[in-house]
């Protein structure tokens, strides 16, 4: 199974923000869109970082409320681990597990082509298992 299969199902929309924006602006995006991470891009559209809920928690623990007034360039995770639409699902899952990240921007042709999350992968795998179970149940009914 390839990452592009999941993107075809969930969509390729991905929240982005500039490194000069305040942490509070990123938090507003995370909250409004009910997402766990936002990609930080420069003016040319190059991915320069990622800001996630985990980054926010670490920052708040270190800086308190003042963290919200910081620029994202000071708070984002960089460099960013990415994947490609043609990457296999098991490879991406292993990267996420080994690097302890929950979100990976998907880069296609040098530009942002979507975001894959651990939740997307879990949802996809659960759907596959449900489909397999339904097929096995149908086979059992035919032979029963």
mmCIF file of N, CA and C in Angstrom:
data_model
loop_
_atom_site.group_PDB
_atom_site.id
_atom_site.type_symbol
_atom_site.label_atom_id
_atom_site.label_comp_id
_atom_site.label_asym_id
_atom_site.label_seq_id
_atom_site.Cartn_x
_atom_site.Cartn_y
_atom_site.Cartn_z
ATOM 1 N N UNK A 1 0.843 -1.174 0.000
ATOM 2 C CA UNK A 1 0.000 0.000 0.000
ATOM 3 C C UNK A 1 0.894 1.245 0.000
ATOM 4 N N UNK A 2 0.517 2.223 -0.802
ATOM 5 C CA UNK A 2 1.298 3.452 -0.922
ATOM 6 C C UNK A 2 0.611 4.616 -0.215
ATOM 7 N N UNK A 3 1.414 5.592 0.182
ATOM 8 C CA UNK A 3 0.911 6.785 0.865
ATOM 9 C C UNK A 3 -0.113 7.511 -0.002
ATOM 10 N N UNK A 4 0.095 7.554 -1.316
ATOM 11 C CA UNK A 4 -0.826 8.269 -2.197
ATOM 12 C C UNK A 4 -2.236 7.676 -2.136
ATOM 13 N N UNK A 5 -2.364 6.404 -1.806
ATOM 14 C CA UNK A 5 -3.682 5.786 -1.669
ATOM 15 C C UNK A 5 -4.454 6.431 -0.528
ATOM 16 N N UNK A 6 -3.778 6.649 0.581
ATOM 17 C CA UNK A 6 -4.422 7.298 1.724
ATOM 18 C C UNK A 6 -4.738 8.753 1.385
ATOM 19 N N UNK A 7 -3.810 9.441 0.722
ATOM 20 C CA UNK A 7 -4.057 10.838 0.344
ATOM 21 C C UNK A 7 -5.234 10.946 -0.621
ATOM 22 N N UNK A 8 -5.380 9.973 -1.513
ATOM 23 C CA UNK A 8 -6.514 9.980 -2.439
ATOM 24 C C UNK A 8 -7.831 9.899 -1.676
ATOM 25 N N UNK A 9 -7.830 9.181 -0.559
ATOM 26 C CA UNK A 9 -9.049 9.006 0.231
ATOM 27 C C UNK A 9 -9.310 10.197 1.149
ATOM 28 N N UNK A 10 -8.288 10.698 1.807
ATOM 29 C CA UNK A 10 -8.490 11.748 2.814
ATOM 30 C C UNK A 10 -8.359 13.155 2.259
ATOM 31 N N UNK A 11 -7.680 13.287 1.132
ATOM 32 C CA UNK A 11 -7.453 14.609 0.550
ATOM 33 C C UNK A 11 -6.023 15.060 0.773
ATOM 34 N N UNK A 12 -5.643 16.071 0.033
ATOM 35 C CA UNK A 12 -4.260 16.550 0.061
ATOM 36 C C UNK A 12 -4.121 17.927 0.703
ATOM 37 N N UNK A 13 -5.209 18.448 1.217
ATOM 38 C CA UNK A 13 -5.168 19.752 1.870
ATOM 39 C C UNK A 13 -4.244 19.687 3.079
ATOM 40 N N UNK A 14 -3.446 20.727 3.242
ATOM 41 C CA UNK A 14 -2.481 20.757 4.332
ATOM 42 C C UNK A 14 -2.336 22.190 4.827
ATOM 43 N N UNK A 15 -2.465 22.387 6.128
ATOM 44 C CA UNK A 15 -2.330 23.717 6.715
ATOM 45 C C UNK A 15 -0.869 24.151 6.696
ATOM 46 N N UNK A 16 -0.652 25.393 6.295
ATOM 47 C CA UNK A 16 0.699 25.951 6.287
ATOM 48 C C UNK A 16 0.698 27.312 6.965
ATOM 49 N N UNK A 17 1.895 27.719 7.355
ATOM 50 C CA UNK A 17 2.080 29.010 8.008
ATOM 51 C C UNK A 17 3.521 29.447 7.765
ATOM 52 N N UNK A 18 3.788 30.721 7.897
ATOM 53 C CA UNK A 18 5.133 31.268 7.676
ATOM 54 C C UNK A 18 5.935 31.256 8.981
ATOM 55 N N UNK A 19 7.250 31.172 8.889
ATOM 56 C CA UNK A 19 8.095 31.135 10.099
ATOM 57 C C UNK A 19 8.055 32.430 10.899
ATOM 58 N N UNK A 20 7.642 33.536 10.273
ATOM 59 C CA UNK A 20 7.568 34.818 10.983
ATOM 60 C C UNK A 20 6.296 34.946 11.821
ATOM 61 N N UNK A 21 5.338 34.059 11.606
ATOM 62 C CA UNK A 21 4.079 34.104 12.354
ATOM 63 C C UNK A 21 4.332 33.769 13.820
ATOM 64 N N UNK A 22 3.419 34.202 14.648
ATOM 65 C CA UNK A 22 3.517 33.914 16.082
ATOM 66 C C UNK A 22 3.003 32.507 16.387
ATOM 67 N N UNK A 23 3.522 31.944 17.449
ATOM 68 C CA UNK A 23 3.054 30.641 17.915
ATOM 69 C C UNK A 23 1.538 30.683 18.124
ATOM 70 N N UNK A 24 1.032 31.784 18.647
ATOM 71 C CA UNK A 24 -0.412 31.900 18.876
ATOM 72 C C UNK A 24 -1.208 31.742 17.584
ATOM 73 N N UNK A 25 -0.677 32.199 16.462
ATOM 74 C CA UNK A 25 -1.356 32.037 15.170
ATOM 75 C C UNK A 25 -1.390 30.568 14.768
ATOM 76 N N UNK A 26 -0.305 29.859 15.008
ATOM 77 C CA UNK A 26 -0.267 28.429 14.706
ATOM 78 C C UNK A 26 -1.249 27.669 15.591
ATOM 79 N N UNK A 27 -1.317 28.046 16.861
ATOM 80 C CA UNK A 27 -2.247 27.404 17.788
ATOM 81 C C UNK A 27 -3.688 27.634 17.327
ATOM 82 N N UNK A 28 -3.971 28.828 16.836
ATOM 83 C CA UNK A 28 -5.308 29.133 16.335
ATOM 84 C C UNK A 28 -5.664 28.238 15.143
ATOM 85 N N UNK A 29 -4.708 28.001 14.264
ATOM 86 C CA UNK A 29 -4.936 27.118 13.112
ATOM 87 C C UNK A 29 -5.176 25.692 13.582
ATOM 88 N N UNK A 30 -4.336 25.210 14.497
ATOM 89 C CA UNK A 30 -4.498 23.855 15.016
ATOM 90 C C UNK A 30 -5.890 23.671 15.617
ATOM 91 N N UNK A 31 -6.331 24.647 16.377
ATOM 92 C CA UNK A 31 -7.623 24.571 17.039
ATOM 93 C C UNK A 31 -8.778 24.670 16.037
ATOM 94 N N UNK A 32 -8.712 25.645 15.149
ATOM 95 C CA UNK A 32 -9.804 25.865 14.197
ATOM 96 C C UNK A 32 -9.979 24.687 13.245
ATOM 97 N N UNK A 33 -8.885 24.107 12.823
ATOM 98 C CA UNK A 33 -8.949 23.007 11.851
ATOM 99 C C UNK A 33 -8.976 21.635 12.510
ATOM 100 N N UNK A 34 -8.811 21.624 13.843
ATOM 101 C CA UNK A 34 -8.816 20.380 14.613
ATOM 102 C C UNK A 34 -7.780 19.403 14.072
ATOM 103 N N UNK A 35 -6.544 19.910 13.971
ATOM 104 C CA UNK A 35 -5.423 19.135 13.463
ATOM 105 C C UNK A 35 -4.304 19.139 14.489
ATOM 106 N N UNK A 36 -3.304 18.299 14.278
ATOM 107 C CA UNK A 36 -2.223 18.160 15.240
ATOM 108 C C UNK A 36 -0.924 18.811 14.842
ATOM 109 N N UNK A 37 -0.824 19.268 13.583
ATOM 110 C CA UNK A 37 0.431 19.873 13.134
ATOM 111 C C UNK A 37 0.178 20.779 11.937
ATOM 112 N N UNK A 38 1.042 21.767 11.809
ATOM 113 C CA UNK A 38 0.992 22.690 10.682
ATOM 114 C C UNK A 38 2.398 22.770 10.081
ATOM 115 N N UNK A 39 2.461 22.794 8.752
ATOM 116 C CA UNK A 39 3.744 22.869 8.059
ATOM 117 C C UNK A 39 4.165 24.334 7.969
ATOM 118 N N UNK A 40 5.432 24.595 8.254
ATOM 119 C CA UNK A 40 5.979 25.946 8.174
ATOM 120 C C UNK A 40 6.729 26.068 6.855
ATOM 121 N N UNK A 41 6.260 27.009 6.020
ATOM 122 C CA UNK A 41 6.856 27.226 4.702
ATOM 123 C C UNK A 41 7.386 28.646 4.578
ATOM 124 N N UNK A 42 8.471 28.786 3.808
ATOM 125 C CA UNK A 42 8.973 30.134 3.539
ATOM 126 C C UNK A 42 8.170 30.747 2.386
ATOM 127 N N UNK A 43 8.535 31.956 1.983
ATOM 128 C CA UNK A 43 7.798 32.657 0.933
ATOM 129 C C UNK A 43 7.826 31.944 -0.411
ATOM 130 N N UNK A 44 8.834 31.121 -0.633
ATOM 131 C CA UNK A 44 8.946 30.379 -1.893
ATOM 132 C C UNK A 44 8.211 29.044 -1.847
ATOM 133 N N UNK A 45 7.607 28.725 -0.706
ATOM 134 C CA UNK A 45 6.883 27.466 -0.563
ATOM 135 C C UNK A 45 7.744 26.304 -0.118
ATOM 136 N N UNK A 46 8.992 26.575 0.242
ATOM 137 C CA UNK A 46 9.868 25.509 0.738
ATOM 138 C C UNK A 46 9.511 25.185 2.187
ATOM 139 N N UNK A 47 9.491 23.912 2.507
ATOM 140 C CA UNK A 47 9.209 23.485 3.876
ATOM 141 C C UNK A 47 10.439 23.756 4.729
ATOM 142 N N UNK A 48 10.265 24.584 5.758
ATOM 143 C CA UNK A 48 11.383 24.934 6.642
ATOM 144 C C UNK A 48 11.189 24.403 8.051
ATOM 145 N N UNK A 49 9.989 23.893 8.344
ATOM 146 C CA UNK A 49 9.736 23.368 9.672
ATOM 147 C C UNK A 49 8.336 22.794 9.787
ATOM 148 N N UNK A 50 8.056 22.279 10.963
ATOM 149 C CA UNK A 50 6.724 21.786 11.292
ATOM 150 C C UNK A 50 6.471 22.171 12.744
ATOM 151 N N UNK A 51 5.239 22.524 13.051
ATOM 152 C CA UNK A 51 4.878 22.879 14.414
ATOM 153 C C UNK A 51 3.700 22.009 14.811
ATOM 154 N N UNK A 52 3.890 21.238 15.881
ATOM 155 C CA UNK A 52 2.870 20.276 16.308
ATOM 156 C C UNK A 52 2.431 20.549 17.743
ATOM 157 N N UNK A 53 1.418 19.823 18.148
ATOM 158 C CA UNK A 53 0.944 19.906 19.527
ATOM 159 C C UNK A 53 2.071 19.577 20.508
ATOM 160 N N UNK A 54 2.906 18.630 20.156
ATOM 161 C CA UNK A 54 4.038 18.283 21.024
ATOM 162 C C UNK A 54 5.000 19.458 21.165
ATOM 163 N N UNK A 55 5.251 20.161 20.055
ATOM 164 C CA UNK A 55 6.112 21.345 20.123
ATOM 165 C C UNK A 55 5.514 22.375 21.070
ATOM 166 N N UNK A 56 4.206 22.555 20.992
ATOM 167 C CA UNK A 56 3.534 23.523 21.862
ATOM 168 C C UNK A 56 3.660 23.137 23.333
ATOM 169 N N UNK A 57 3.453 21.886 23.641
ATOM 170 C CA UNK A 57 3.550 21.428 25.033
ATOM 171 C C UNK A 57 4.961 21.654 25.579
ATOM 172 N N UNK A 58 5.970 21.284 24.796
ATOM 173 C CA UNK A 58 7.359 21.495 25.231
ATOM 174 C C UNK A 58 7.647 22.982 25.452
ATOM 175 N N UNK A 59 7.175 23.792 24.541
ATOM 176 C CA UNK A 59 7.399 25.233 24.604
ATOM 177 C C UNK A 59 6.710 25.854 25.821
ATOM 178 N N UNK A 60 5.476 25.450 26.075
ATOM 179 C CA UNK A 60 4.751 25.976 27.234
ATOM 180 C C UNK A 60 5.419 25.556 28.539
ATOM 181 N N UNK A 61 5.918 24.342 28.577
ATOM 182 C CA UNK A 61 6.610 23.871 29.783
ATOM 183 C C UNK A 61 7.874 24.689 30.035
ATOM 184 N N UNK A 62 8.532 25.096 28.968
ATOM 185 C CA UNK A 62 9.783 25.828 29.082
ATOM 186 C C UNK A 62 9.583 27.337 29.281
ATOM 187 N N UNK A 63 8.615 27.915 28.568
ATOM 188 C CA UNK A 63 8.459 29.371 28.533
ATOM 189 C C UNK A 63 7.175 29.908 29.153
ATOM 190 N N UNK A 64 6.216 29.030 29.420
ATOM 191 C CA UNK A 64 4.941 29.485 29.947
ATOM 192 C C UNK A 64 4.161 30.267 28.893
ATOM 193 N N UNK A 65 3.316 31.176 29.348
ATOM 194 C CA UNK A 65 2.446 31.945 28.448
ATOM 195 C C UNK A 65 3.223 32.781 27.437
ATOM 196 N N UNK A 66 4.439 33.144 27.768
ATOM 197 C CA UNK A 66 5.258 33.939 26.829
ATOM 198 C C UNK A 66 5.518 33.186 25.532
ATOM 199 N N UNK A 67 5.386 31.886 25.566
ATOM 200 C CA UNK A 67 5.626 31.068 24.379
ATOM 201 C C UNK A 67 4.705 31.473 23.230
ATOM 202 N N UNK A 68 3.503 31.902 23.535
ATOM 203 C CA UNK A 68 2.534 32.237 22.502
ATOM 204 C C UNK A 68 2.949 33.450 21.680
ATOM 205 N N UNK A 69 3.824 34.288 22.226
ATOM 206 C CA UNK A 69 4.282 35.491 21.525
ATOM 207 C C UNK A 69 5.592 35.290 20.767
ATOM 208 N N UNK A 70 6.103 34.064 20.781
ATOM 209 C CA UNK A 70 7.342 33.763 20.056
ATOM 210 C C UNK A 70 7.060 33.581 18.567
ATOM 211 N N UNK A 71 8.073 33.805 17.753
ATOM 212 C CA UNK A 71 7.982 33.527 16.316
ATOM 213 C C UNK A 71 8.118 32.017 16.123
ATOM 214 N N UNK A 72 7.421 31.501 15.137
ATOM 215 C CA UNK A 72 7.480 30.064 14.874
ATOM 216 C C UNK A 72 8.887 29.594 14.545
ATOM 217 N N UNK A 73 9.680 30.440 13.895
ATOM 218 C CA UNK A 73 11.043 30.013 13.532
ATOM 219 C C UNK A 73 11.839 29.619 14.771
ATOM 220 N N UNK A 74 11.463 30.152 15.939
ATOM 221 C CA UNK A 74 12.144 29.823 17.192
ATOM 222 C C UNK A 74 11.542 28.597 17.873
ATOM 223 N N UNK A 75 10.364 28.179 17.427
ATOM 224 C CA UNK A 75 9.627 27.136 18.137
ATOM 225 C C UNK A 75 9.393 25.872 17.317
ATOM 226 N N UNK A 76 9.546 25.967 16.010
ATOM 227 C CA UNK A 76 9.226 24.837 15.128
ATOM 228 C C UNK A 76 10.295 23.749 15.197
ATOM 229 N N UNK A 77 9.924 22.576 14.760
ATOM 230 C CA UNK A 77 10.877 21.483 14.609
ATOM 231 C C UNK A 77 11.469 21.574 13.203
ATOM 232 N N UNK A 78 12.781 21.576 13.143
ATOM 233 C CA UNK A 78 13.479 21.656 11.863
ATOM 234 C C UNK A 78 14.830 20.977 12.018
ATOM 235 N N UNK A 79 15.299 20.235 11.041
ATOM 236 C CA UNK A 79 14.680 19.952 9.746
ATOM 237 C C UNK A 79 13.490 19.014 9.888
ATOM 238 N N UNK A 80 12.690 18.970 8.829
ATOM 239 C CA UNK A 80 11.455 18.201 8.833
ATOM 240 C C UNK A 80 11.676 16.845 8.172
ATOM 241 N N UNK A 81 11.152 15.825 8.802
ATOM 242 C CA UNK A 81 11.139 14.496 8.206
ATOM 243 C C UNK A 81 9.933 14.458 7.271
ATOM 244 N N UNK A 82 10.135 14.032 6.049
ATOM 245 C CA UNK A 82 9.043 13.984 5.079
ATOM 246 C C UNK A 82 8.971 12.595 4.447
ATOM 247 N N UNK A 83 7.931 12.393 3.677
ATOM 248 C CA UNK A 83 7.809 11.183 2.883
ATOM 249 C C UNK A 83 7.310 11.563 1.502
ATOM 250 N N UNK A 84 7.229 10.568 0.613
ATOM 251 C CA UNK A 84 6.760 10.783 -0.758
ATOM 252 C C UNK A 84 5.459 10.013 -0.963
ATOM 253 N N UNK A 85 4.638 10.449 -1.902
ATOM 254 C CA UNK A 85 3.394 9.712 -2.173
ATOM 255 C C UNK A 85 3.644 8.266 -2.593
ATOM 256 N N UNK A 86 4.809 8.008 -3.166
ATOM 257 C CA UNK A 86 5.132 6.660 -3.646
ATOM 258 C C UNK A 86 5.773 5.776 -2.577
ATOM 259 N N UNK A 87 5.948 6.317 -1.368
ATOM 260 C CA UNK A 87 6.492 5.512 -0.272
ATOM 261 C C UNK A 87 5.458 4.488 0.181
ATOM 262 N N UNK A 88 5.958 3.327 0.576
ATOM 263 C CA UNK A 88 5.083 2.288 1.104
ATOM 264 C C UNK A 88 4.630 2.643 2.518
ATOM 265 N N UNK A 89 3.427 2.262 2.824
ATOM 266 C CA UNK A 89 2.833 2.543 4.123
ATOM 267 C C UNK A 89 3.656 1.976 5.266
ATOM 268 N N UNK A 90 4.146 0.753 5.126
ATOM 269 C CA UNK A 90 4.925 0.140 6.203
ATOM 270 C C UNK A 90 6.234 0.884 6.443
ATOM 271 N N UNK A 91 6.840 1.413 5.378
ATOM 272 C CA UNK A 91 8.073 2.193 5.520
ATOM 273 C C UNK A 91 7.801 3.490 6.298
ATOM 274 N N UNK A 92 6.719 4.169 5.942
ATOM 275 C CA UNK A 92 6.372 5.423 6.606
ATOM 276 C C UNK A 92 6.008 5.173 8.068
ATOM 277 N N UNK A 93 5.288 4.122 8.329
ATOM 278 C CA UNK A 93 4.941 3.765 9.705
ATOM 279 C C UNK A 93 6.195 3.494 10.531
ATOM 280 N N UNK A 94 7.169 2.812 9.941
ATOM 281 C CA UNK A 94 8.436 2.541 10.634
ATOM 282 C C UNK A 94 9.187 3.843 10.921
ATOM 283 N N UNK A 95 9.206 4.754 9.973
ATOM 284 C CA UNK A 95 9.853 6.057 10.184
ATOM 285 C C UNK A 95 9.180 6.792 11.336
ATOM 286 N N UNK A 96 7.850 6.831 11.313
ATOM 287 C CA UNK A 96 7.104 7.523 12.378
ATOM 288 C C UNK A 96 7.396 6.907 13.740
ATOM 289 N N UNK A 97 7.433 5.590 13.785
ATOM 290 C CA UNK A 97 7.699 4.889 15.032
ATOM 291 C C UNK A 97 9.130 5.135 15.521
ATOM 292 N N UNK A 98 10.088 4.976 14.636
ATOM 293 C CA UNK A 98 11.493 5.136 15.012
ATOM 294 C C UNK A 98 11.854 6.568 15.382
ATOM 295 N N UNK A 99 11.275 7.535 14.689
ATOM 296 C CA UNK A 99 11.579 8.941 14.936
ATOM 297 C C UNK A 99 10.629 9.583 15.950
ATOM 298 N N UNK A 100 9.630 8.817 16.371
ATOM 299 C CA UNK A 100 8.654 9.254 17.373
ATOM 300 C C UNK A 100 7.938 10.530 16.949
ATOM 301 N N UNK A 101 7.415 10.499 15.717
ATOM 302 C CA UNK A 101 6.623 11.612 15.192
ATOM 303 C C UNK A 101 5.246 11.094 14.789
ATOM 304 N N UNK A 102 4.276 11.978 14.807
ATOM 305 C CA UNK A 102 2.906 11.598 14.473
ATOM 306 C C UNK A 102 2.442 12.144 13.132
ATOM 307 N N UNK A 103 3.200 13.086 12.573
ATOM 308 C CA UNK A 103 2.806 13.729 11.319
ATOM 309 C C UNK A 103 4.001 13.823 10.384
ATOM 310 N N UNK A 104 3.774 13.493 9.114
ATOM 311 C CA UNK A 104 4.809 13.642 8.099
ATOM 312 C C UNK A 104 4.238 14.393 6.904
ATOM 313 N N UNK A 105 4.846 15.516 6.546
ATOM 314 C CA UNK A 105 4.464 16.156 5.293
ATOM 315 C C UNK A 105 4.826 15.234 4.128
ATOM 316 N N UNK A 106 3.977 15.234 3.130
ATOM 317 C CA UNK A 106 4.216 14.431 1.935
ATOM 318 C C UNK A 106 4.707 15.389 0.851
ATOM 319 N N UNK A 107 5.898 15.120 0.338
ATOM 320 C CA UNK A 107 6.513 15.986 -0.659
ATOM 321 C C UNK A 107 6.460 15.296 -2.015
ATOM 322 N N UNK A 108 5.913 16.013 -2.985
ATOM 323 C CA UNK A 108 5.787 15.482 -4.338
ATOM 324 C C UNK A 108 6.321 16.513 -5.324
ATOM 325 N N UNK A 109 7.306 16.128 -6.102
ATOM 326 C CA UNK A 109 7.881 17.044 -7.084
ATOM 327 C C UNK A 109 8.495 18.281 -6.461
ATOM 328 N N UNK A 110 9.016 18.132 -5.257
ATOM 329 C CA UNK A 110 9.665 19.239 -4.575
ATOM 330 C C UNK A 110 8.737 20.176 -3.829
ATOM 331 N N UNK A 111 7.429 19.901 -3.852
ATOM 332 C CA UNK A 111 6.509 20.774 -3.116
ATOM 333 C C UNK A 111 5.576 19.949 -2.232
ATOM 334 N N UNK A 112 4.944 20.636 -1.312
ATOM 335 C CA UNK A 112 4.050 20.001 -0.348
ATOM 336 C C UNK A 112 2.845 19.398 -1.060
ATOM 337 N N UNK A 113 2.644 18.101 -0.848
ATOM 338 C CA UNK A 113 1.540 17.412 -1.505
ATOM 339 C C UNK A 113 0.526 16.830 -0.548
ATOM 340 N N UNK A 114 0.630 17.197 0.733
ATOM 341 C CA UNK A 114 -0.308 16.701 1.736
ATOM 342 C C UNK A 114 0.396 16.396 3.039
ATOM 343 N N UNK A 115 -0.359 15.835 3.967
ATOM 344 C CA UNK A 115 0.166 15.474 5.279
ATOM 345 C C UNK A 115 -0.409 14.115 5.633
ATOM 346 N N UNK A 116 0.426 13.261 6.171
ATOM 347 C CA UNK A 116 -0.019 11.945 6.628
ATOM 348 C C UNK A 116 0.187 11.882 8.137
ATOM 349 N N UNK A 117 -0.797 11.385 8.850
ATOM 350 C CA UNK A 117 -0.683 11.281 10.301
ATOM 351 C C UNK A 117 -0.801 9.820 10.719
ATOM 352 N N UNK A 118 -0.380 9.560 11.910
ATOM 353 C CA UNK A 118 -0.480 8.214 12.456
ATOM 354 C C UNK A 118 -1.950 7.794 12.516
ATOM 355 N N UNK A 119 -2.825 8.764 12.751
ATOM 356 C CA UNK A 119 -4.266 8.488 12.779
ATOM 357 C C UNK A 119 -4.766 8.076 11.393
ATOM 358 N N UNK A 120 -4.273 8.737 10.348
ATOM 359 C CA UNK A 120 -4.659 8.364 8.987
ATOM 360 C C UNK A 120 -4.285 6.918 8.700
ATOM 361 N N UNK A 121 -3.098 6.546 9.113
ATOM 362 C CA UNK A 121 -2.620 5.184 8.878
ATOM 363 C C UNK A 121 -3.450 4.184 9.679
ATOM 364 N N UNK A 122 -3.715 4.496 10.933
ATOM 365 C CA UNK A 122 -4.517 3.601 11.775
ATOM 366 C C UNK A 122 -5.922 3.444 11.195
ATOM 367 N N UNK A 123 -6.521 4.545 10.758
ATOM 368 C CA UNK A 123 -7.862 4.501 10.169
ATOM 369 C C UNK A 123 -7.863 3.610 8.913
ATOM 370 N N UNK A 124 -6.847 3.771 8.097
ATOM 371 C CA UNK A 124 -6.740 2.970 6.875
ATOM 372 C C UNK A 124 -6.572 1.485 7.201
ATOM 373 N N UNK A 125 -5.702 1.172 8.147
ATOM 374 C CA UNK A 125 -5.480 -0.228 8.501
ATOM 375 C C UNK A 125 -6.731 -0.855 9.116
ATOM 376 N N UNK A 126 -7.456 -0.096 9.923
ATOM 377 C CA UNK A 126 -8.695 -0.599 10.516
ATOM 378 C C UNK A 126 -9.721 -0.895 9.421
ATOM 379 N N UNK A 127 -9.830 0.000 8.461
ATOM 380 C CA UNK A 127 -10.749 -0.203 7.344
ATOM 381 C C UNK A 127 -10.395 -1.450 6.555
ATOM 382 N N UNK A 128 -9.101 -1.663 6.317
ATOM 383 C CA UNK A 128 -8.659 -2.866 5.607
ATOM 384 C C UNK A 128 -9.032 -4.125 6.384
ATOM 385 N N UNK A 129 -8.835 -4.103 7.695
ATOM 386 C CA UNK A 129 -9.164 -5.278 8.525
ATOM 387 C C UNK A 129 -10.670 -5.537 8.519
ATOM 388 N N UNK A 130 -11.474 -4.481 8.559
ATOM 389 C CA UNK A 130 -12.929 -4.653 8.510
ATOM 390 C C UNK A 130 -13.349 -5.265 7.186
ATOM 391 N N UNK A 131 -12.735 -4.815 6.096
ATOM 392 C CA UNK A 131 -13.046 -5.375 4.776
ATOM 393 C C UNK A 131 -12.651 -6.847 4.697
ATOM 394 N N UNK A 132 -11.474 -7.183 5.225
ATOM 395 C CA UNK A 132 -11.034 -8.581 5.243
ATOM 396 C C UNK A 132 -11.995 -9.452 6.043
ATOM 397 N N UNK A 133 -12.426 -8.951 7.185
ATOM 398 C CA UNK A 133 -13.351 -9.710 8.027
ATOM 399 C C UNK A 133 -14.681 -9.921 7.303
ATOM 400 N N UNK A 134 -15.152 -8.915 6.594
ATOM 401 C CA UNK A 134 -16.414 -9.046 5.863
ATOM 402 C C UNK A 134 -16.302 -10.082 4.751
ATOM 403 N N UNK A 135 -15.167 -10.092 4.046
ATOM 404 C CA UNK A 135 -14.956 -11.083 2.985
ATOM 405 C C UNK A 135 -14.913 -12.487 3.581
ATOM 406 N N UNK A 136 -14.190 -12.651 4.667
ATOM 407 C CA UNK A 136 -14.120 -13.977 5.308
ATOM 408 C C UNK A 136 -15.480 -14.436 5.797
ATOM 409 N N UNK A 137 -16.279 -13.518 6.319
ATOM 410 C CA UNK A 137 -17.629 -13.856 6.772
ATOM 411 C C UNK A 137 -18.489 -14.280 5.596
ATOM 412 N N UNK A 138 -18.384 -13.576 4.479
ATOM 413 C CA UNK A 138 -19.136 -13.952 3.274
ATOM 414 C C UNK A 138 -18.715 -15.334 2.787
ATOM 415 N N UNK A 139 -17.429 -15.623 2.782
ATOM 416 C CA UNK A 139 -16.947 -16.949 2.362
ATOM 417 C C UNK A 139 -17.484 -18.027 3.293
ATOM 418 N N UNK A 140 -17.448 -17.757 4.591
ATOM 419 C CA UNK A 140 -17.949 -18.730 5.564
ATOM 420 C C UNK A 140 -19.442 -19.000 5.364
ATOM 421 N N UNK A 141 -20.208 -17.973 5.028
ATOM 422 C CA UNK A 141 -21.662 -18.132 4.802
ATOM 423 C C UNK A 141 -21.914 -18.962 3.544
ATOM 424 N N UNK A 142 -21.089 -18.754 2.521
ATOM 425 C CA UNK A 142 -21.255 -19.512 1.287
ATOM 426 C C UNK A 142 -20.984 -20.995 1.491
ATOM 427 N N UNK A 143 -20.025 -21.308 2.354
ATOM 428 C CA UNK A 143 -19.635 -22.704 2.569
ATOM 429 C C UNK A 143 -20.320 -23.334 3.770
ATOM 430 N N UNK A 144 -21.148 -22.546 4.473
ATOM 431 C CA UNK A 144 -21.780 -23.057 5.696
ATOM 432 C C UNK A 144 -23.090 -23.621 5.506
#
